[in-house]
Short mmCIF file of C-alpha atoms in Angstrom, two decimals:
data_model
loop_
_atom_site.label_atom_id
_atom_site.label_comp_id
_atom_site.label_asym_id
_atom_site.label_seq_id
_atom_site.Cartn_x
_atom_site.Cartn_y
_atom_site.Cartn_z
CA UNK A 1 6.23 14.83 29.10
CA UNK A 2 6.56 13.82 25.39
CA UNK A 3 10.26 14.47 25.41
CA UNK A 4 10.95 11.54 27.91
CA UNK A 5 7.92 9.30 27.67
CA UNK A 6 7.41 9.03 23.89
CA UNK A 7 11.18 7.68 23.38
CA UNK A 8 10.53 5.29 26.16
CA UNK A 9 7.25 4.05 24.70
CA UNK A 10 9.21 3.57 21.19
CA UNK A 11 11.76 1.49 22.80
CA UNK A 12 9.35 -0.60 24.53
CA UNK A 13 7.31 -1.23 21.09
CA UNK A 14 10.78 -2.21 19.35
CA UNK A 15 11.77 -4.47 22.00
CA UNK A 16 8.48 -6.17 22.62
CA UNK A 17 8.14 -6.89 18.77
CA UNK A 18 11.50 -8.13 18.49
CA UNK A 19 11.23 -10.41 21.48
CA UNK A 20 7.55 -11.66 21.28
CA UNK A 21 7.23 -11.79 17.51
CA UNK A 22 10.52 -11.92 15.59
CA UNK A 23 12.52 -14.13 18.11
CA UNK A 24 9.46 -16.51 18.90
CA UNK A 25 8.93 -17.15 15.19
CA UNK A 26 12.71 -17.43 14.69
CA UNK A 27 12.95 -20.28 17.52
CA UNK A 28 9.90 -22.09 16.31
CA UNK A 29 11.59 -22.01 12.83
CA UNK A 30 14.77 -23.66 14.13
CA UNK A 31 12.54 -26.47 16.05
CA UNK A 32 9.75 -27.14 13.87
CA UNK A 33 10.45 -28.64 10.22
CA UNK A 34 8.47 -26.79 7.45
CA UNK A 35 6.77 -30.51 6.52
CA UNK A 36 5.93 -31.28 10.07
CA UNK A 37 2.62 -33.20 9.88
CA UNK A 38 1.09 -31.52 12.84
CA UNK A 39 1.32 -28.11 10.90
CA UNK A 40 -1.42 -28.99 8.35
CA UNK A 41 -4.34 -31.26 8.12
CA UNK A 42 -2.94 -34.02 5.82
CA UNK A 43 -6.15 -36.09 5.96
CA UNK A 44 -8.57 -33.60 5.05
CA UNK A 45 -6.73 -32.46 1.81
CA UNK A 46 -6.47 -28.65 2.57
CA UNK A 47 -4.13 -26.41 4.62
CA UNK A 48 -6.17 -25.60 7.68
CA UNK A 49 -4.37 -25.54 10.56
CA UNK A 50 -4.44 -28.42 13.25
CA UNK A 51 -2.06 -27.62 16.00
CA UNK A 52 -0.55 -24.17 16.81
CA UNK A 53 3.14 -23.91 16.06
CA UNK A 54 3.65 -22.83 19.86
CA UNK A 55 1.98 -25.93 20.93
CA UNK A 56 4.20 -28.04 18.73
CA UNK A 57 7.28 -26.54 20.49
CA UNK A 58 5.89 -27.12 23.78
CA UNK A 59 4.92 -30.72 22.94
CA UNK A 60 8.45 -31.23 21.66
CA UNK A 61 9.90 -30.17 24.79
CA UNK A 62 7.97 -32.69 26.47
CA UNK A 63 5.24 -30.43 28.23
CA UNK A 64 2.10 -32.72 27.72
CA UNK A 65 -0.41 -30.09 28.59
CA UNK A 66 0.80 -27.55 26.34
CA UNK A 67 -2.40 -27.25 24.24
CA UNK A 68 -4.35 -26.19 27.48
CA UNK A 69 -1.62 -23.92 28.15
CA UNK A 70 -2.13 -22.06 24.96
CA UNK A 71 -5.64 -22.15 25.03
CA UNK A 72 -5.40 -20.24 28.55
CA UNK A 73 -3.06 -17.86 26.75
CA UNK A 74 -5.36 -17.30 23.86
CA UNK A 75 -8.35 -16.78 26.21
CA UNK A 76 -6.54 -14.09 28.54
CA UNK A 77 -4.98 -12.51 25.43
CA UNK A 78 -8.10 -12.36 23.77
CA UNK A 79 -10.01 -10.75 26.65
CA UNK A 80 -7.19 -8.35 27.09
CA UNK A 81 -7.38 -7.19 23.24
CA UNK A 82 -11.28 -6.89 23.39
CA UNK A 83 -10.90 -4.67 26.57
CA UNK A 84 -8.25 -2.33 25.01
CA UNK A 85 -10.13 -2.40 21.85
CA UNK A 86 -13.43 -1.71 23.47
CA UNK A 87 -11.72 1.11 25.38
CA UNK A 88 -10.13 2.97 22.43
CA UNK A 89 -13.17 2.47 20.24
CA UNK A 90 -15.63 4.03 22.90
CA UNK A 91 -13.38 6.98 23.59
CA UNK A 92 -12.73 7.50 19.71
CA UNK A 93 -16.62 7.69 19.17
CA UNK A 94 -16.99 9.72 21.99
CA UNK A 95 -14.83 12.28 20.59
CA UNK A 96 -16.21 12.11 17.08
CA UNK A 97 -19.73 13.05 18.93
CA UNK A 98 -18.07 16.09 20.43
CA UNK A 99 -16.44 17.17 17.22
CA UNK A 100 -19.85 16.64 15.33
CA UNK A 101 -18.80 13.54 13.36
CA UNK A 102 -21.26 11.28 15.50
CA UNK A 103 -24.49 11.60 16.80
CA UNK A 104 -24.45 14.15 20.16
CA UNK A 105 -26.20 11.42 22.55
CA UNK A 106 -22.64 9.37 22.15
CA UNK A 107 -20.76 12.36 23.66
CA UNK A 108 -22.54 12.29 26.88
CA UNK A 109 -20.67 10.90 30.00
CA UNK A 110 -21.42 10.20 33.47
CA UNK A 111 -20.27 12.62 36.45
CA UNK A 112 -17.05 10.53 36.37
CA UNK A 113 -16.41 11.15 32.77
CA UNK A 114 -17.37 7.85 31.47
CA UNK A 115 -18.57 7.90 27.89
CA UNK A 116 -21.37 5.24 29.09
CA UNK A 117 -23.56 5.82 25.83
CA UNK A 118 -20.54 5.47 23.29
CA UNK A 119 -19.52 2.37 25.52
CA UNK A 120 -22.97 0.66 25.23
CA UNK A 121 -23.09 1.57 21.54
CA UNK A 122 -19.52 -0.12 20.75
CA UNK A 123 -20.50 -3.08 23.03
CA UNK A 124 -23.48 -3.59 21.06
CA UNK A 125 -21.78 -3.36 17.64
CA UNK A 126 -19.01 -5.92 18.83
CA UNK A 127 -21.67 -8.35 20.02
CA UNK A 128 -23.68 -8.05 16.53
CA UNK A 129 -20.62 -8.52 14.45
CA UNK A 130 -19.51 -11.59 16.68
CA UNK A 131 -23.03 -12.93 15.92
CA UNK A 132 -22.06 -13.15 12.36
CA UNK A 133 -19.80 -15.81 13.04
CA UNK A 134 -22.91 -18.50 13.05
CA UNK A 135 -23.99 -16.94 9.71
CA UNK A 136 -23.14 -18.62 6.60
CA UNK A 137 -20.93 -21.02 8.19
CA UNK A 138 -18.46 -18.55 9.42
CA UNK A 139 -17.88 -17.12 6.13
CA UNK A 140 -19.41 -13.36 6.87
CA UNK A 141 -17.21 -13.45 10.11
CA UNK A 142 -14.24 -14.26 7.95
CA UNK A 143 -15.06 -11.41 5.47
CA UNK A 144 -15.71 -8.91 8.32
CA UNK A 145 -12.11 -10.04 9.88
CA UNK A 146 -10.41 -9.33 6.50
CA UNK A 147 -12.08 -5.96 6.35
CA UNK A 148 -11.23 -5.01 9.92
CA UNK A 149 -7.80 -5.98 9.28
CA UNK A 150 -7.26 -3.52 6.15
CA UNK A 151 -9.07 -1.07 8.23
CA UNK A 152 -6.30 -1.19 11.05
CA UNK A 153 -3.71 -0.78 7.96
CA UNK A 154 -5.44 2.13 6.64
CA UNK A 155 -5.26 3.71 10.11
CA UNK A 156 -1.56 3.41 10.44
CA UNK A 157 -1.05 4.67 6.84
CA UNK A 158 -3.06 7.77 7.89
CA UNK A 159 -0.72 8.15 10.77
CA UNK A 160 2.15 8.11 8.46
CA UNK A 161 0.46 10.82 6.18
CA UNK A 162 -0.33 12.82 9.07
CA UNK A 163 3.13 12.84 10.46
CA UNK A 164 4.75 13.98 7.13
CA UNK A 165 2.15 16.72 6.46
CA UNK A 166 2.58 17.92 10.11
CA UNK A 167 6.47 18.05 9.56
CA UNK A 168 5.92 20.13 6.46
CA UNK A 169 3.45 22.32 7.84
CA UNK A 170 5.57 22.83 10.82
CA UNK A 171 8.25 23.91 8.71
CA UNK A 172 6.02 26.16 6.23
CA UNK A 173 4.92 28.06 9.14
CA UNK A 174 8.37 29.16 10.49
CA UNK A 175 8.81 26.81 13.28
CA UNK A 176 11.95 25.24 14.05
CA UNK A 177 12.70 21.71 15.01
CA UNK A 178 13.98 22.53 18.45
CA UNK A 179 10.76 23.87 19.54
CA UNK A 180 9.19 20.14 19.00
CA UNK A 181 9.28 18.24 22.56
CA UNK A 182 9.92 14.87 20.36
CA UNK A 183 11.33 14.42 16.93
CA UNK A 184 10.87 11.09 15.33
CA UNK A 185 14.10 9.45 14.20
CA UNK A 186 14.63 8.54 10.54
CA UNK A 187 12.36 11.44 9.37
CA UNK A 188 11.27 11.62 6.43
CA UNK A 189 12.46 8.26 5.32
CA UNK A 190 10.56 6.32 8.39
CA UNK A 191 6.96 7.49 7.64
CA UNK A 192 7.57 7.02 3.83
CA UNK A 193 9.08 3.55 4.09
CA UNK A 194 6.09 2.43 6.46
CA UNK A 195 3.71 3.78 4.20
CA UNK A 196 4.94 2.01 1.17
CA UNK A 197 5.20 -1.21 3.29
CA UNK A 198 1.50 -0.75 4.31
CA UNK A 199 0.78 -0.65 0.59
CA UNK A 200 2.60 -3.79 -0.10
CA UNK A 201 0.87 -5.44 2.83
CA UNK A 202 -2.69 -4.63 1.83
CA UNK A 203 -2.19 -5.69 -1.53
CA UNK A 204 -0.42 -8.82 -0.74
CA UNK A 205 -3.31 -9.87 1.51
CA UNK A 206 -4.91 -10.87 -1.88
CA UNK A 207 -2.20 -13.10 -2.96
CA UNK A 208 -4.05 -16.43 -1.35
CA UNK A 209 -7.33 -15.58 -3.62
CA UNK A 210 -5.20 -16.63 -6.58
CA UNK A 211 -3.28 -19.62 -5.33
CA UNK A 212 -6.14 -22.27 -5.84
CA UNK A 213 -8.59 -20.51 -8.43
CA UNK A 214 -10.16 -17.27 -7.66
CA UNK A 215 -11.41 -16.72 -3.95
CA UNK A 216 -13.90 -14.04 -3.88
CA UNK A 217 -14.27 -14.06 -0.19
CA UNK A 218 -10.45 -13.60 0.39
CA UNK A 219 -10.44 -10.92 -2.66
CA UNK A 220 -13.31 -8.60 -1.62
CA UNK A 221 -12.43 -8.88 2.00
CA UNK A 222 -8.88 -7.58 1.24
CA UNK A 223 -9.87 -4.88 -1.05
CA UNK A 224 -13.48 -3.59 -0.13
CA UNK A 225 -12.34 -1.48 2.54
CA UNK A 226 -10.33 0.67 0.05
CA UNK A 227 -13.28 1.99 -2.05
CA UNK A 228 -15.38 2.27 1.37
CA UNK A 229 -12.67 4.38 2.87
CA UNK A 230 -12.53 6.70 -0.20
CA UNK A 231 -16.41 6.93 -0.47
CA UNK A 232 -16.84 7.89 3.21
CA UNK A 233 -14.00 10.39 2.98
CA UNK A 234 -15.18 12.09 -0.24
CA UNK A 235 -18.81 11.70 1.06
CA UNK A 236 -17.90 13.76 4.29
CA UNK A 237 -16.22 16.33 2.39
CA UNK A 238 -19.15 17.04 -0.06
CA UNK A 239 -21.74 16.56 2.55
CA UNK A 240 -20.06 18.86 5.06
CA UNK A 241 -18.53 21.17 2.20
CA UNK A 242 -15.23 21.15 3.77
CA UNK A 243 -11.81 21.36 2.05
CA UNK A 244 -8.31 19.63 2.73
CA UNK A 245 -6.60 21.55 5.28
CA UNK A 246 -3.48 23.29 3.86
CA UNK A 247 -0.03 23.32 5.33
CA UNK A 248 -0.21 27.41 5.53
CA UNK A 249 -3.67 26.82 7.61
CA UNK A 250 -2.95 23.86 9.59
CA UNK A 251 -3.71 24.58 13.44
CA UNK A 252 -0.52 23.74 15.40
CA UNK A 253 -0.90 25.52 18.46
CA UNK A 254 -4.07 24.58 20.00
CA UNK A 255 -3.49 22.03 22.76
CA UNK A 256 0.18 22.93 22.95
CA UNK A 257 2.00 23.89 26.20
CA UNK A 258 3.28 27.01 24.91
CA UNK A 259 5.93 28.88 26.84
CA UNK A 260 7.30 26.00 28.78
CA UNK A 261 10.73 24.76 28.77
CA UNK A 262 11.75 21.23 29.27
CA UNK A 263 12.65 21.77 32.82
CA UNK A 264 9.38 23.79 33.77
CA UNK A 265 7.41 20.98 31.95
CA UNK A 266 9.13 18.34 34.09
CA UNK A 267 8.26 20.15 37.27
CA UNK A 268 4.62 20.94 36.10
CA UNK A 269 4.35 17.23 35.42
CA UNK A 270 6.62 15.76 38.03
CA UNK A 271 6.33 12.05 39.05
CA UNK A 272 3.95 11.58 42.16
CA UNK A 273 5.86 10.90 45.23
CA UNK A 274 4.87 9.83 48.73
CA UNK A 275 4.25 6.52 50.37
CA UNK A 276 0.67 5.94 49.51
CA UNK A 277 -0.97 3.10 47.69
CA UNK A 278 -1.44 5.16 44.63
CA UNK A 279 2.03 6.46 44.57
CA UNK A 280 3.48 2.92 44.91
CA UNK A 281 1.09 1.36 42.28
CA UNK A 282 2.27 4.10 39.65
CA UNK A 283 6.21 3.28 40.80
CA UNK A 284 5.30 -0.34 40.08
CA UNK A 285 3.77 0.34 36.54
CA UNK A 286 6.44 2.68 35.72
CA UNK A 287 8.73 0.11 36.49
CA UNK A 288 7.15 -2.68 34.67
CA UNK A 289 6.79 -0.65 31.65
CA UNK A 290 10.27 0.77 31.30
#
């Protein structure tokens, strides 16, 4: 039910960003002075972080085991991020294999539909990349981290472009906005603004490479992904001899629940009822997630 669930998920993201990022940074700025000696390593002569700002806030509040608390938070959040990232990666690889964009063996699943080969492949790649942390005093790992960060920005930039082209194709092919189950607010300003902001952030990442002389690692880790992305995209187009899908030929019907009104869709996708454990777990999850 995108008409109901997508707005709910959008509100959750906004509130979570505001509470866990913006509000937390604002509170830290009120508590910690900009020249606090615990923020930077004053003895080593560089700006390598010594204590996390969150830890400093806990220490100023009189909570002595603050470092252990933050270590526990970091470990649990890292495990959560790794599990969710591995889930998304193996599903993405599985779909790519099904569409002919990856080896076919990665598209195989178990009897329950688990893409086991894609999962093992992504886990092996993750472990091999993690091993680079011990190569060259961690320089290779820092380089790969920067490249993966830019890849994330490119993914969001692609989402903005896809959204704009989808709405343009929707109008070009004679559809009305009322047919959409969900219409993103602030269109077209929203995706255009996000795309421009992402470009600013990508190029802004290279600023530290010019602060104290030219840092090759920081510079190339910030921009190497851009030519690689263009190379892979153009190379795939030439290898498969495909063309950019035009607005007139874009497929807007596959996978759509055509012919269902909002009320009919609610009946088809009604929330599970009953008193079983599964229904109770779903209701609890729905209450927690909004």
